[in-house]
JSON list of C-alpha atoms in Angstrom, two decimals:
[
{"chain": "A", "resi": 1, "resn": "UNK", "atom": "CA", "xyz": [-26.15, -10.80, -20.38]},
{"chain": "A", "resi": 2, "resn": "UNK", "atom": "CA", "xyz": [-24.74, -7.65, -18.77]},
{"chain": "A", "resi": 3, "resn": "UNK", "atom": "CA", "xyz": [-21.73, -6.06, -20.39]},
{"chain": "A", "resi": 4, "resn": "UNK", "atom": "CA", "xyz": [-18.75, -5.70, -18.07]},
{"chain": "A", "resi": 5, "resn": "UNK", "atom": "CA", "xyz": [-16.74, -2.54, -18.32]},
{"chain": "A", "resi": 6, "resn": "UNK", "atom": "CA", "xyz": [-13.20, -2.28, -17.01]},
{"chain": "A", "resi": 7, "resn": "UNK", "atom": "CA", "xyz": [-12.27, 1.09, -15.57]},
{"chain": "A", "resi": 8, "resn": "UNK", "atom": "CA", "xyz": [-8.88, 2.09, -14.25]},
{"chain": "A", "resi": 9, "resn": "UNK", "atom": "CA", "xyz": [-7.16, 5.26, -13.16]},
{"chain": "A", "resi": 10, "resn": "UNK", "atom": "CA", "xyz": [-3.98, 3.86, -14.69]},
{"chain": "A", "resi": 11, "resn": "UNK", "atom": "CA", "xyz": [-2.93, 4.80, -18.18]},
{"chain": "A", "resi": 12, "resn": "UNK", "atom": "CA", "xyz": [-2.55, 2.01, -20.75]},
{"chain": "A", "resi": 13, "resn": "UNK", "atom": "CA", "xyz": [1.23, 2.42, -20.44]},
{"chain": "A", "resi": 14, "resn": "UNK", "atom": "CA", "xyz": [1.08, 1.99, -16.65]},
{"chain": "A", "resi": 15, "resn": "UNK", "atom": "CA", "xyz": [-1.10, -1.10, -17.00]},
{"chain": "A", "resi": 16, "resn": "UNK", "atom": "CA", "xyz": [1.29, -2.56, -19.54]},
{"chain": "A", "resi": 17, "resn": "UNK", "atom": "CA", "xyz": [4.24, -1.91, -17.21]},
{"chain": "A", "resi": 18, "resn": "UNK", "atom": "CA", "xyz": [2.43, -3.71, -14.35]},
{"chain": "A", "resi": 19, "resn": "UNK", "atom": "CA", "xyz": [2.16, -6.87, -16.46]},
{"chain": "A", "resi": 20, "resn": "UNK", "atom": "CA", "xyz": [5.40, -6.71, -18.43]},
{"chain": "A", "resi": 21, "resn": "UNK", "atom": "CA", "xyz": [7.02, -9.60, -16.55]},
{"chain": "A", "resi": 22, "resn": "UNK", "atom": "CA", "xyz": [3.91, -11.74, -16.23]},
{"chain": "A", "resi": 23, "resn": "UNK", "atom": "CA", "xyz": [3.68, -14.87, -18.38]},
{"chain": "A", "resi": 24, "resn": "UNK", "atom": "CA", "xyz": [-0.06, -15.11, -19.11]},
{"chain": "A", "resi": 25, "resn": "UNK", "atom": "CA", "xyz": [0.26, -18.14, -21.36]},
{"chain": "A", "resi": 26, "resn": "UNK", "atom": "CA", "xyz": [2.41, -19.99, -18.85]},
{"chain": "A", "resi": 27, "resn": "UNK", "atom": "CA", "xyz": [-0.01, -19.19, -16.02]},
{"chain": "A", "resi": 28, "resn": "UNK", "atom": "CA", "xyz": [-2.97, -20.30, -18.12]},
{"chain": "A", "resi": 29, "resn": "UNK", "atom": "CA", "xyz": [-1.22, -23.54, -19.10]},
{"chain": "A", "resi": 30, "resn": "UNK", "atom": "CA", "xyz": [-0.34, -24.26, -15.48]},
{"chain": "A", "resi": 31, "resn": "UNK", "atom": "CA", "xyz": [-3.89, -23.54, -14.33]},
{"chain": "A", "resi": 32, "resn": "UNK", "atom": "CA", "xyz": [-5.35, -25.88, -16.95]},
{"chain": "A", "resi": 33, "resn": "UNK", "atom": "CA", "xyz": [-2.92, -28.59, -15.90]},
{"chain": "A", "resi": 34, "resn": "UNK", "atom": "CA", "xyz": [-3.92, -28.14, -12.24]},
{"chain": "A", "resi": 35, "resn": "UNK", "atom": "CA", "xyz": [-7.61, -28.28, -13.22]},
{"chain": "A", "resi": 36, "resn": "UNK", "atom": "CA", "xyz": [-7.01, -31.51, -15.13]},
{"chain": "A", "resi": 37, "resn": "UNK", "atom": "CA", "xyz": [-5.16, -33.01, -12.13]},
{"chain": "A", "resi": 38, "resn": "UNK", "atom": "CA", "xyz": [-8.04, -32.02, -9.87]},
{"chain": "A", "resi": 39, "resn": "UNK", "atom": "CA", "xyz": [-10.64, -33.51, -12.22]},
{"chain": "A", "resi": 40, "resn": "UNK", "atom": "CA", "xyz": [-8.64, -36.74, -12.46]},
{"chain": "A", "resi": 41, "resn": "UNK", "atom": "CA", "xyz": [-7.56, -37.16, -8.82]},
{"chain": "A", "resi": 42, "resn": "UNK", "atom": "CA", "xyz": [-10.00, -35.03, -6.87]},
{"chain": "A", "resi": 43, "resn": "UNK", "atom": "CA", "xyz": [-7.14, -32.98, -5.49]},
{"chain": "A", "resi": 44, "resn": "UNK", "atom": "CA", "xyz": [-4.18, -31.05, -6.71]},
{"chain": "A", "resi": 45, "resn": "UNK", "atom": "CA", "xyz": [-0.87, -32.84, -6.57]},
{"chain": "A", "resi": 46, "resn": "UNK", "atom": "CA", "xyz": [1.07, -29.60, -6.68]},
{"chain": "A", "resi": 47, "resn": "UNK", "atom": "CA", "xyz": [1.36, -26.61, -4.47]},
{"chain": "A", "resi": 48, "resn": "UNK", "atom": "CA", "xyz": [2.18, -23.38, -6.22]},
{"chain": "A", "resi": 49, "resn": "UNK", "atom": "CA", "xyz": [3.38, -20.32, -4.40]},
{"chain": "A", "resi": 50, "resn": "UNK", "atom": "CA", "xyz": [3.71, -17.10, -6.31]},
{"chain": "A", "resi": 51, "resn": "UNK", "atom": "CA", "xyz": [5.42, -14.26, -4.57]},
{"chain": "A", "resi": 52, "resn": "UNK", "atom": "CA", "xyz": [5.48, -10.99, -6.40]},
{"chain": "A", "resi": 53, "resn": "UNK", "atom": "CA", "xyz": [8.34, -8.72, -5.47]},
{"chain": "A", "resi": 54, "resn": "UNK", "atom": "CA", "xyz": [7.10, -5.66, -3.65]},
{"chain": "A", "resi": 55, "resn": "UNK", "atom": "CA", "xyz": [9.05, -2.51, -4.38]},
{"chain": "A", "resi": 56, "resn": "UNK", "atom": "CA", "xyz": [11.25, -0.92, -1.74]},
{"chain": "A", "resi": 57, "resn": "UNK", "atom": "CA", "xyz": [9.78, 2.25, -0.29]},
{"chain": "A", "resi": 58, "resn": "UNK", "atom": "CA", "xyz": [11.39, 5.25, 1.37]},
{"chain": "A", "resi": 59, "resn": "UNK", "atom": "CA", "xyz": [8.74, 5.77, 4.04]},
{"chain": "A", "resi": 60, "resn": "UNK", "atom": "CA", "xyz": [10.23, 9.01, 5.37]},
{"chain": "A", "resi": 61, "resn": "UNK", "atom": "CA", "xyz": [10.41, 10.57, 1.90]},
{"chain": "A", "resi": 62, "resn": "UNK", "atom": "CA", "xyz": [6.86, 9.53, 1.01]},
{"chain": "A", "resi": 63, "resn": "UNK", "atom": "CA", "xyz": [5.51, 10.75, 4.35]},
{"chain": "A", "resi": 64, "resn": "UNK", "atom": "CA", "xyz": [7.37, 14.02, 3.85]},
{"chain": "A", "resi": 65, "resn": "UNK", "atom": "CA", "xyz": [5.94, 14.40, 0.35]},
{"chain": "A", "resi": 66, "resn": "UNK", "atom": "CA", "xyz": [2.40, 14.30, 1.76]},
{"chain": "A", "resi": 67, "resn": "UNK", "atom": "CA", "xyz": [3.39, 16.68, 4.60]},
{"chain": "A", "resi": 68, "resn": "UNK", "atom": "CA", "xyz": [2.28, 14.39, 7.43]},
{"chain": "A", "resi": 69, "resn": "UNK", "atom": "CA", "xyz": [3.64, 13.69, 10.88]},
{"chain": "A", "resi": 70, "resn": "UNK", "atom": "CA", "xyz": [4.55, 10.13, 11.79]},
{"chain": "A", "resi": 71, "resn": "UNK", "atom": "CA", "xyz": [1.43, 10.00, 13.96]},
{"chain": "A", "resi": 72, "resn": "UNK", "atom": "CA", "xyz": [-0.88, 11.16, 11.16]},
{"chain": "A", "resi": 73, "resn": "UNK", "atom": "CA", "xyz": [0.75, 8.87, 8.59]},
{"chain": "A", "resi": 74, "resn": "UNK", "atom": "CA", "xyz": [0.46, 5.93, 10.97]},
{"chain": "A", "resi": 75, "resn": "UNK", "atom": "CA", "xyz": [-3.22, 6.68, 11.48]},
{"chain": "A", "resi": 76, "resn": "UNK", "atom": "CA", "xyz": [-3.85, 6.66, 7.72]},
{"chain": "A", "resi": 77, "resn": "UNK", "atom": "CA", "xyz": [-2.02, 3.34, 7.37]},
{"chain": "A", "resi": 78, "resn": "UNK", "atom": "CA", "xyz": [-3.65, 1.77, 10.42]},
{"chain": "A", "resi": 79, "resn": "UNK", "atom": "CA", "xyz": [-0.38, 1.20, 12.27]},
{"chain": "A", "resi": 80, "resn": "UNK", "atom": "CA", "xyz": [1.24, 2.73, 15.33]},
{"chain": "A", "resi": 81, "resn": "UNK", "atom": "CA", "xyz": [3.52, 5.77, 15.14]},
{"chain": "A", "resi": 82, "resn": "UNK", "atom": "CA", "xyz": [6.31, 3.56, 16.50]},
{"chain": "A", "resi": 83, "resn": "UNK", "atom": "CA", "xyz": [5.88, 1.27, 13.52]},
{"chain": "A", "resi": 84, "resn": "UNK", "atom": "CA", "xyz": [6.31, 4.20, 11.11]},
{"chain": "A", "resi": 85, "resn": "UNK", "atom": "CA", "xyz": [9.35, 5.34, 13.10]},
{"chain": "A", "resi": 86, "resn": "UNK", "atom": "CA", "xyz": [10.80, 1.82, 12.91]},
{"chain": "A", "resi": 87, "resn": "UNK", "atom": "CA", "xyz": [10.31, 1.72, 9.13]},
{"chain": "A", "resi": 88, "resn": "UNK", "atom": "CA", "xyz": [11.95, 5.12, 8.72]},
{"chain": "A", "resi": 89, "resn": "UNK", "atom": "CA", "xyz": [14.96, 4.09, 10.84]},
{"chain": "A", "resi": 90, "resn": "UNK", "atom": "CA", "xyz": [15.12, 0.81, 8.88]},
{"chain": "A", "resi": 91, "resn": "UNK", "atom": "CA", "xyz": [14.81, -1.28, 12.05]},
{"chain": "A", "resi": 92, "resn": "UNK", "atom": "CA", "xyz": [11.93, -3.06, 10.31]},
{"chain": "A", "resi": 93, "resn": "UNK", "atom": "CA", "xyz": [10.23, -3.04, 6.93]},
{"chain": "A", "resi": 94, "resn": "UNK", "atom": "CA", "xyz": [6.58, -2.55, 6.03]},
{"chain": "A", "resi": 95, "resn": "UNK", "atom": "CA", "xyz": [4.51, -5.66, 5.40]},
{"chain": "A", "resi": 96, "resn": "UNK", "atom": "CA", "xyz": [3.73, -6.36, 1.74]},
{"chain": "A", "resi": 97, "resn": "UNK", "atom": "CA", "xyz": [0.23, -4.92, 2.22]},
{"chain": "A", "resi": 98, "resn": "UNK", "atom": "CA", "xyz": [1.52, -1.76, 3.92]},
{"chain": "A", "resi": 99, "resn": "UNK", "atom": "CA", "xyz": [4.19, -1.43, 1.24]},
{"chain": "A", "resi": 100, "resn": "UNK", "atom": "CA", "xyz": [1.55, -1.56, -1.50]},
{"chain": "A", "resi": 101, "resn": "UNK", "atom": "CA", "xyz": [-0.54, 1.07, 0.26]},
{"chain": "A", "resi": 102, "resn": "UNK", "atom": "CA", "xyz": [2.51, 3.30, 0.72]},
{"chain": "A", "resi": 103, "resn": "UNK", "atom": "CA", "xyz": [3.31, 2.92, -2.99]},
{"chain": "A", "resi": 104, "resn": "UNK", "atom": "CA", "xyz": [-0.24, 3.94, -3.85]},
{"chain": "A", "resi": 105, "resn": "UNK", "atom": "CA", "xyz": [0.15, 7.01, -1.65]},
{"chain": "A", "resi": 106, "resn": "UNK", "atom": "CA", "xyz": [3.49, 7.78, -3.31]},
{"chain": "A", "resi": 107, "resn": "UNK", "atom": "CA", "xyz": [1.93, 7.56, -6.77]},
{"chain": "A", "resi": 108, "resn": "UNK", "atom": "CA", "xyz": [-1.28, 9.44, -5.93]},
{"chain": "A", "resi": 109, "resn": "UNK", "atom": "CA", "xyz": [-1.28, 11.77, -2.92]},
{"chain": "A", "resi": 110, "resn": "UNK", "atom": "CA", "xyz": [-5.07, 12.16, -3.21]},
{"chain": "A", "resi": 111, "resn": "UNK", "atom": "CA", "xyz": [-5.41, 8.68, -1.74]},
{"chain": "A", "resi": 112, "resn": "UNK", "atom": "CA", "xyz": [-4.42, 10.13, 1.66]},
{"chain": "A", "resi": 113, "resn": "UNK", "atom": "CA", "xyz": [-7.55, 12.26, 1.89]},
{"chain": "A", "resi": 114, "resn": "UNK", "atom": "CA", "xyz": [-9.68, 9.26, 0.93]},
{"chain": "A", "resi": 115, "resn": "UNK", "atom": "CA", "xyz": [-8.04, 7.13, 3.64]},
{"chain": "A", "resi": 116, "resn": "UNK", "atom": "CA", "xyz": [-8.45, 9.88, 6.22]},
{"chain": "A", "resi": 117, "resn": "UNK", "atom": "CA", "xyz": [-12.22, 9.78, 5.66]},
{"chain": "A", "resi": 118, "resn": "UNK", "atom": "CA", "xyz": [-12.39, 6.02, 6.30]}
]
């Protein structure tokens, strides 16, 4: 059997912080209960929705930190310049996916050059 190796650019402290509010035992217990329900009834009797809070982002500050125009930042994110403008003026907020990508850019500016090559 092949050995699986976990690699991450995050430090152990950063990984621990990411999971500090996650109840692994509770999630495992719930999953086992759902599996038992499925085995017994052929379908799950429960619907579980987990919504993880996405952090607020200051789009203008993050864009400024990477020294990009709204047009260039929009291109990297795959949105229109008007969308970036709208986020910066707080007329709208980034989607959860865009927010995560913006947070990644905030935490590691090198991601921008990787995204520009895509």
